[in-house]
Coordinates of C-alpha atoms and ligand atoms in Angstrom, one line a residue:
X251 CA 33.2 149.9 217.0
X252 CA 32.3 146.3 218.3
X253 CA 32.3 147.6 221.8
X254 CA 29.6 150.3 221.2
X255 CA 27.9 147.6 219.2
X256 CA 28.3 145.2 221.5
X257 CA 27.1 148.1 224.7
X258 CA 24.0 148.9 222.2
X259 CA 22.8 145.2 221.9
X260 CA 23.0 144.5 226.1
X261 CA 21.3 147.8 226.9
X262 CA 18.5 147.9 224.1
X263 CA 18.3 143.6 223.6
X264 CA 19.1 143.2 219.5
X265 CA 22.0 144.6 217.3
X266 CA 22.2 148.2 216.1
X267 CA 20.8 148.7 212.7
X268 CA 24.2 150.8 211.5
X269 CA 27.1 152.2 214.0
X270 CA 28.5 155.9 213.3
X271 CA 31.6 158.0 213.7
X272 CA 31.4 162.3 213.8
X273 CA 35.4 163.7 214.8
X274 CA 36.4 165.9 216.8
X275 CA 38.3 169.1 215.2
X276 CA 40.8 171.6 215.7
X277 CA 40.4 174.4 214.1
X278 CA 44.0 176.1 212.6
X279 CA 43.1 179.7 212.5
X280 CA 40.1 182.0 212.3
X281 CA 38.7 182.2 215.3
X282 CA 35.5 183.7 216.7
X283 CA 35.2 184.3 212.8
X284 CA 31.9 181.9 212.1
X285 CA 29.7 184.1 213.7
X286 CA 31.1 186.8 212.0
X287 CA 30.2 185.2 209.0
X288 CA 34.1 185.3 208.4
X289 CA 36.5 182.4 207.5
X290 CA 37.8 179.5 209.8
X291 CA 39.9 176.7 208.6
X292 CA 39.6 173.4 211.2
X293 CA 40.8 170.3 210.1
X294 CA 39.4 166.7 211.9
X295 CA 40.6 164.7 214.5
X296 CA 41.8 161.5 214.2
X297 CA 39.2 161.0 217.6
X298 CA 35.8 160.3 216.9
X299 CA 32.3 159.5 219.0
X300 CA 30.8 156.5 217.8
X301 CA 26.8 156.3 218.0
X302 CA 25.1 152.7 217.2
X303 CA 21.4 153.6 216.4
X304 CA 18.0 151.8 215.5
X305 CA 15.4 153.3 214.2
X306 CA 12.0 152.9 216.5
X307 CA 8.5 153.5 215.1
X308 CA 6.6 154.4 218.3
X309 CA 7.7 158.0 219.1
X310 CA 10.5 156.7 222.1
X311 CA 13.6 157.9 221.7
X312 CA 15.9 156.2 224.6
X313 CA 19.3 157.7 224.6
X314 CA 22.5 156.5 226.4
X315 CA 26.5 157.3 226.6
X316 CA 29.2 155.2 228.2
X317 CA 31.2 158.1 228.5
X318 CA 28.3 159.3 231.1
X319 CA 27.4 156.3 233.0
X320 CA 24.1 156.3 234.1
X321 CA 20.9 155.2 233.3
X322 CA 19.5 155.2 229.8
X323 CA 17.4 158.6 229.5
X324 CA 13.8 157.5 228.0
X325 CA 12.0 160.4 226.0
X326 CA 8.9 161.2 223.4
X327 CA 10.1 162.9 220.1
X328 CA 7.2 164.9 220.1
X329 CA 7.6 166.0 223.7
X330 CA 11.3 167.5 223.0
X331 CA 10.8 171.3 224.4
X332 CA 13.8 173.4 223.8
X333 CA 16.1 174.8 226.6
X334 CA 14.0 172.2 228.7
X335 CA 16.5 169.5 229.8
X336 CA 19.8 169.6 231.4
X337 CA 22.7 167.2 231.0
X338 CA 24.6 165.5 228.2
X339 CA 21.3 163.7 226.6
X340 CA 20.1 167.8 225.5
X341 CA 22.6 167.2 222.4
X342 CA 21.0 163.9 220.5
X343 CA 17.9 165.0 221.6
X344 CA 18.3 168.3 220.2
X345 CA 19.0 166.8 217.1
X346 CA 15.9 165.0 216.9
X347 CA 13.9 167.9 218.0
X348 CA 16.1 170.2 215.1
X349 CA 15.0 167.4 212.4
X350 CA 12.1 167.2 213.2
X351 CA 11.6 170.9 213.3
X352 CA 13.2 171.1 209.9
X353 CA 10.5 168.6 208.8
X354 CA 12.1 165.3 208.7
X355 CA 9.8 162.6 210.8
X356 CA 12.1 160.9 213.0
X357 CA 9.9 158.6 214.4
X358 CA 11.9 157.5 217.2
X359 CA 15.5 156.0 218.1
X360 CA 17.9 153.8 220.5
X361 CA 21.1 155.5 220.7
X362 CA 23.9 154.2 222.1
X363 CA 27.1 156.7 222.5
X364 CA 30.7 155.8 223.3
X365 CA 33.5 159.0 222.5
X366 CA 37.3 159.3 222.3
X367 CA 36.8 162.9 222.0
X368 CA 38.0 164.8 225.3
X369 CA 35.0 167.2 226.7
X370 CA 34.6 170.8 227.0
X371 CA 38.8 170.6 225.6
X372 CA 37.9 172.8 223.4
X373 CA 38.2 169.6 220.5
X374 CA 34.3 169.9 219.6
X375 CA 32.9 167.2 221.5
X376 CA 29.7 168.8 221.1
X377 CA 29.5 169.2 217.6
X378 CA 30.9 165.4 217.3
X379 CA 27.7 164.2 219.1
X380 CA 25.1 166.4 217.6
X381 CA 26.5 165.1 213.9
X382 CA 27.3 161.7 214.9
X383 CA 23.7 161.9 215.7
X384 CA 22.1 163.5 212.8
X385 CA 24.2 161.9 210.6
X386 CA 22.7 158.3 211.5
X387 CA 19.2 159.4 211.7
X388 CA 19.4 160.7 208.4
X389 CA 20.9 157.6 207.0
X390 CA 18.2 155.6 208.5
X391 CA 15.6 157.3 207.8
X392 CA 16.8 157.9 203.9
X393 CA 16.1 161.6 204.3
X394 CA 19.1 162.3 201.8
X395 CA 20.4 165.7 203.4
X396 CA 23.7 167.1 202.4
X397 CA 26.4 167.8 204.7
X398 CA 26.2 171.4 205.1
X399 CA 22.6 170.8 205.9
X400 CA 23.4 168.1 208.6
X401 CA 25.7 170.7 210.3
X402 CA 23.1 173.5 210.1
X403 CA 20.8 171.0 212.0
X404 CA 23.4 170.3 214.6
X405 CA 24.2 173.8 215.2
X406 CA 20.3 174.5 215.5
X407 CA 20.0 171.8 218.0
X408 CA 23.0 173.3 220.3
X409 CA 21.5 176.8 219.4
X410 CA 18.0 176.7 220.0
X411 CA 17.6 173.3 222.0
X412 CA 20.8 173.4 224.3
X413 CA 21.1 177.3 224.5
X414 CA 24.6 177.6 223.6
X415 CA 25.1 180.1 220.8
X416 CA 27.8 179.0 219.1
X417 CA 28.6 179.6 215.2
X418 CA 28.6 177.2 212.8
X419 CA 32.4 175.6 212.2
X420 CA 32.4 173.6 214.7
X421 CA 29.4 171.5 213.2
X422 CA 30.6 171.9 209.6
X423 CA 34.0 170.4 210.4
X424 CA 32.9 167.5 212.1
X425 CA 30.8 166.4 209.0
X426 CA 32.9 167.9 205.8
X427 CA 36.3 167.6 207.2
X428 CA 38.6 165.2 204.7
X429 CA 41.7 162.9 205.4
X430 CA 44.6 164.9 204.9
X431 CA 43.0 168.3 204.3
X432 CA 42.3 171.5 206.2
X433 CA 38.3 172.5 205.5
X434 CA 38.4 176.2 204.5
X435 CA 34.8 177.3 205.4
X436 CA 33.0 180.7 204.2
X437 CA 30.9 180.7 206.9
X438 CA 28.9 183.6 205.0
X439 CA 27.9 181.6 202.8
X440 CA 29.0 178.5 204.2
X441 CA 31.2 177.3 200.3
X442 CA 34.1 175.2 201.4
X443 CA 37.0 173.9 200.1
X444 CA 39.2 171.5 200.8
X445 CA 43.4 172.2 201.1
X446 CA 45.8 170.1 201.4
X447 CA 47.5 169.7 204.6
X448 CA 49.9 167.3 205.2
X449 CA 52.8 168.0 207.5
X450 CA 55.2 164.6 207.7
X451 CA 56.7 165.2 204.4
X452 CA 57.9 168.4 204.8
X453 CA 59.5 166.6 208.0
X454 CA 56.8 169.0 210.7
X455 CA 53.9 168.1 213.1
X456 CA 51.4 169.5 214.3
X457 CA 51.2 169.0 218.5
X458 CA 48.0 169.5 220.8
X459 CA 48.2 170.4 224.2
X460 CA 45.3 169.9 226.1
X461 CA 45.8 172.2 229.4
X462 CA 42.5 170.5 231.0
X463 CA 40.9 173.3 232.2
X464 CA 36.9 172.9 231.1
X465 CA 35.5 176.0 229.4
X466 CA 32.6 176.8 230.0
X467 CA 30.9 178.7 227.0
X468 CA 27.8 178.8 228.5
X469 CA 29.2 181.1 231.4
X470 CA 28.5 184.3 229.3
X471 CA 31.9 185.1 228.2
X472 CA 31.5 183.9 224.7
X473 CA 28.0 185.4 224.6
X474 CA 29.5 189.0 225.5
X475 CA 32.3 188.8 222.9
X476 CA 29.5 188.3 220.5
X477 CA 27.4 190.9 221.7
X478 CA 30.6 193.2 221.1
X479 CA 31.4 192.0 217.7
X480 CA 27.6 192.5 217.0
X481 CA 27.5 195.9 218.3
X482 CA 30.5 196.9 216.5
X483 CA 28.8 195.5 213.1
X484 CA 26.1 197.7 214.2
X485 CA 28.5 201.0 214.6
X486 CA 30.0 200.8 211.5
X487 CA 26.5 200.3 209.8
X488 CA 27.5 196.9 208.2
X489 CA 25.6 193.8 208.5
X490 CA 29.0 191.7 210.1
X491 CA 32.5 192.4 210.6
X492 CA 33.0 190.4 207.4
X493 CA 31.7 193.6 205.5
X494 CA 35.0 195.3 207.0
X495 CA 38.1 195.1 204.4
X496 CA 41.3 194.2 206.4
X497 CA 42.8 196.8 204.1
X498 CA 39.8 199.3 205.3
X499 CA 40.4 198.6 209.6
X500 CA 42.4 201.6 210.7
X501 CA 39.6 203.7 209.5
X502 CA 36.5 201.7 211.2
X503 CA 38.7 201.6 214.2
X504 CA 38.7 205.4 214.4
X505 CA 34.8 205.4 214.5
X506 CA 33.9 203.1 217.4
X507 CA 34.0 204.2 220.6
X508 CA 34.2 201.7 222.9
X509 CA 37.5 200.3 223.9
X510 CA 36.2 196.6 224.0
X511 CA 34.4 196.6 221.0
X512 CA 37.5 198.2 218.7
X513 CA 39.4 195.1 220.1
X514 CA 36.7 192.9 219.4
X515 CA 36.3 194.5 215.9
X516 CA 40.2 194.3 215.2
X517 CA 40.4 190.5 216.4
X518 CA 37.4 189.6 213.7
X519 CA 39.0 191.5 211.1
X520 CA 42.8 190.4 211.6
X521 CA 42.3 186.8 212.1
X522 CA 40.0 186.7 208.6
X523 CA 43.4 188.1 206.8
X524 CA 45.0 185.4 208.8
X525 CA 43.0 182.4 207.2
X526 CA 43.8 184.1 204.2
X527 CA 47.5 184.4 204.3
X528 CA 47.6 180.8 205.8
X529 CA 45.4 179.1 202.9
X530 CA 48.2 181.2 200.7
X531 CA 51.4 179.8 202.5
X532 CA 49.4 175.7 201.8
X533 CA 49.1 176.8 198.7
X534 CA 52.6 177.9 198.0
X535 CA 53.9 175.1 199.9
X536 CA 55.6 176.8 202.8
X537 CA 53.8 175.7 205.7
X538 CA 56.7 176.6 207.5
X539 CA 55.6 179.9 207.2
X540 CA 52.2 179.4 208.8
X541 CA 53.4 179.2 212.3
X542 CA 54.2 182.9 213.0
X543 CA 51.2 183.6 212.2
X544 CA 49.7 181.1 214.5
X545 CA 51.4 183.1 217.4
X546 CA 50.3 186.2 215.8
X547 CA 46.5 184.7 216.2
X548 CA 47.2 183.8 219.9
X549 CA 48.6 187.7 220.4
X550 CA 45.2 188.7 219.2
X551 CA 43.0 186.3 221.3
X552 CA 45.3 187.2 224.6
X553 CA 45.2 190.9 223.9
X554 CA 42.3 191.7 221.9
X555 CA 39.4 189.4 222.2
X556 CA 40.4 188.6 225.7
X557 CA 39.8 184.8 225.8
X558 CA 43.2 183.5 226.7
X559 CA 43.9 182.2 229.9
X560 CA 47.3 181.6 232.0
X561 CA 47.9 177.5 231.3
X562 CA 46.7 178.9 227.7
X563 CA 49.3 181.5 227.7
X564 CA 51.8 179.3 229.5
X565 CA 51.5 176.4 226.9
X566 CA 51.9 178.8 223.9
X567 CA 55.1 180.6 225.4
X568 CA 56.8 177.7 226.3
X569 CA 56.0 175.8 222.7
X570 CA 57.9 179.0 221.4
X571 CA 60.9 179.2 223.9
X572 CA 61.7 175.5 223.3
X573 CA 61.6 175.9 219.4
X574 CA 57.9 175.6 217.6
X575 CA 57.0 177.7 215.0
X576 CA 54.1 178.9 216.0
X577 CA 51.3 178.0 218.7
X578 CA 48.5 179.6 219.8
X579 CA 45.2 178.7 221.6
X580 CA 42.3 176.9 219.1
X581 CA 38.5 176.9 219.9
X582 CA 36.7 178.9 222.1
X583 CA 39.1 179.4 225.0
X584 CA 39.1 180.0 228.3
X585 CA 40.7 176.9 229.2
X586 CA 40.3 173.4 226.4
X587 CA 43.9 173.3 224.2
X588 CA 46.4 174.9 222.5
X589 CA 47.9 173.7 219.5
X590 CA 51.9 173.9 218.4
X591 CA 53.3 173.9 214.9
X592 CA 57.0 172.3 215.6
X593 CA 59.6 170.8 213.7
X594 CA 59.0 166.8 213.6
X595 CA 62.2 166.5 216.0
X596 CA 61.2 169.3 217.9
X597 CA 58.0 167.7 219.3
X598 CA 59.6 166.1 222.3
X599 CA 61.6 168.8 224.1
X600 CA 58.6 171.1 223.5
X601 CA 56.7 168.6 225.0
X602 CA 59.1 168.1 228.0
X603 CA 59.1 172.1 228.3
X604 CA 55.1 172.3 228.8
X605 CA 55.7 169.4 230.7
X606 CA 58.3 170.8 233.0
X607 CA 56.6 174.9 233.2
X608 CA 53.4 172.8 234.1
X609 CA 54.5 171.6 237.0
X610 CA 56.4 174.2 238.2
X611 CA 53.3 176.6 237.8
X612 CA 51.5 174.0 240.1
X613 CA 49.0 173.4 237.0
X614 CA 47.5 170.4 236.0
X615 CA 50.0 168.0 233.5
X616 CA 48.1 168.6 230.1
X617 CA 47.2 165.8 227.8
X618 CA 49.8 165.9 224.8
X619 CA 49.1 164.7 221.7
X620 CA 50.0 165.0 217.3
X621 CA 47.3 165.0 215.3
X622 CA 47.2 164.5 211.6
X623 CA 43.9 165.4 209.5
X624 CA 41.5 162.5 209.9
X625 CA 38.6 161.7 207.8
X626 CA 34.9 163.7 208.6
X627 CA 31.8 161.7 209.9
X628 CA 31.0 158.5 208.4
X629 CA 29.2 155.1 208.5
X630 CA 31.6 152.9 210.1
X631 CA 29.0 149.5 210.5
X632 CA 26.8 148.2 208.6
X633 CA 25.5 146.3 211.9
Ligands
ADP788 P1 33.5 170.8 223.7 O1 32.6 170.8 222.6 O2 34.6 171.8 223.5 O3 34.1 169.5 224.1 P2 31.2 171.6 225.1 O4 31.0 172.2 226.4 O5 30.7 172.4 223.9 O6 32.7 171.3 225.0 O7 30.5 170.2 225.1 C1 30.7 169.3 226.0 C2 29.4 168.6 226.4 O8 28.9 167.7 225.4 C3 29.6 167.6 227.6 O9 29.5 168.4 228.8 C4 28.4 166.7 227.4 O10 27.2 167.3 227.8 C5 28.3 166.6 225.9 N1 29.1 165.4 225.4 C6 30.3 165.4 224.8 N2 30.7 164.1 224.5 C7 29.8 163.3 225.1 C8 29.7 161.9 225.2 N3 30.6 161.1 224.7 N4 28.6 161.4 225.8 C9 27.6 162.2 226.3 N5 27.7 163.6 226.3 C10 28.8 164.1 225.7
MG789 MG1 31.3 172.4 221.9

């Protein structure tokens, strides 16, 4: 916190009027749901991206990250053209351009990033920027949004601003996510609810594995997989695959055609009954019982959906061989991190295991890590 303050006041000459913190998330099942307008259910990490922002009154909005190097990039808030700039600074400034949009006068702003979330792991570092941002320009500025309405914003800016077409969970998590809880999101009509989810006292953790291979949803895959899901929304003449009863998916299997999009369709509607049957299992306090259907998730993603990969795979099938309960990729795939429901004692020799079937794949050794459910975005200086 004193460091980004302390990078703020030698790049932009005086003190930051207030320093911020957005998490990164995981999410624990539900996935490729919030677009679906179907049910995720992420929890926050205990890593965060800090922003220290003042406000500025003459339409300049100079943006910087440590994380980036680099020079500070200089801007004019009502310059901001959508899909126009390239690089990191798109996300903050797509924020602006999203508030503004959404008629709240940001006038201008130094930002000054610094972020312990990995990028493009699949952990939301995205979403962590765009509400660390929005997030201190509406405290600044007093506009008094909510925040379901800061996420919206964020997810516009990445939308419409970046280009990358991504639902809403990620955004949602990183500013309603609570200490201790998993956020269970409607992402139809975006109600949440907060569950408890505390793993240490029933003696488990929860383990991430962070293979290190970048996704890239921008490279079209996602966008197809949402094209399919769209398409077989539009074959079953239902506004979204939410509209589809799990009890009701043999039956809308056997009208769609298309090989891809009935495995699309059938991903969608499984993992919503999955959220489901995992909220019950909190609920009932058996989280034991959550991890086979963890792996059940990852089955689905590999087979179905199609957005495994092999470290993915490789990370997930180990977990189980050295005794987790259940693993399975989380986020948008194609590479970022897998996470591992285990047994508290069972952490290390899965760890060792990934470790060891890492190396002798000739893969890259993943970043491990536990993560308990951390507290959502938040004013963390009063500067
Ligand atoms: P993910 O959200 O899974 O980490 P994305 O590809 O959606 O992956 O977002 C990663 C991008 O977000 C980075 O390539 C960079 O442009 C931006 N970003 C994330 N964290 C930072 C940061 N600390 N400083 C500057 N840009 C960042
Ligand atoms: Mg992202």
């Amino acid at each position: 916190m004193t460091t980004v303050a302390a990078g703020f006041e030698e790049l932009y000459g005086a003190p930051p009027e207030g320093v911020w913190a957005a998490p990164g998330r995981v999410n624990l099942i539900g996935e490729y749901t919030d677009f679906n307008e179907g049910l995720v259910l992420p929890f926050a990490l205990p890593h965060r991206t800090f922003a220290a922002v003042s406000r500025r009154f003459d339409g300049v909005l100079r943006l910087h990250s440590a994380d980036m190097g680099g020079e500070v990039v200089t801007l004019r808030v009502d310059a901001l053209e959508p899909l126009s700039g390239s690089g990191w600074s798109a996300y903050p400034a797509g924020v602006v351009w999203a508030l503004r949009e959404a008629g709240h006068a940001v006038t201008g702003a130094d930002v000054h990033l610094s972020s312990a979330v990995p990028t493009g792991a699949g952990l939301s570092s995205s979403a962590a920027l765009e509400v660390v941002t929005a997030l201190a320009l509406d405290e600044l500025h007093g506009f008094g949004l909510g925040r379901p309405e800061l996420a919206r914003i964020a997810q516009r800016a990445e939308n419409a601003f970046v280009g990358v077409p991504c639902g809403i969970m990620d955004q949602t998590a990183s500013a309603c996510c609570a200490e201790g809880h998993v956020l269970h999101l409607d992402t139809r009509d975006l109600s949440t609810r907060q569950v408890p989810f505390d793993l240490a006292p029933h003696g488990l953790a929860l383990l991430v594995v962070n293979t290190r291979v970048k996704h890239t949803l921008g490279d079209g895959a996602y966008a197809a997989r949402r094209a399919a899901c769209e398409a077989g929304a539009r074959q079953l003449g239902v506004g979204s695959l939410r509209d589809i009863p799990y009890a009701r998916l043999p039956e809308a299997l056997a009208r769609l055609g298309s090989e891809t999009v009935r495995h699309c369709v059938r991903h969608v509607v499984t993992d919503n009954e999955r959220v489901e049957r995992v909220v019950a299992y909190l609920a009932a306090g058996d989280p034991r019982a959550v991890g086979p259907v963890l792996t059940e998730g990852h089955a689905s993603l590999r087979d179905d959906l199609r957005v495994s990969c092999a470290e993915l795979d490789l990370a997930v099938t180990t977990s189980l061989e050295a005794g987790a309960l259940g693993a399975r990729m989380t986020g948008g795939g194609f590479g970022g991190s897998a996470i591992v429901l285990a047994e508290a004692d069972a952490v290390d020799p899965v760890v060792a295991s990934v470790r060891k079937a890492f190396t002798e794949s000739g893969y890259t050794e993943p970043e491990f890590f536990p993560a308990s459910p951390s507290a959502g975005a938040h004013r963390v200086h009063s500067g």
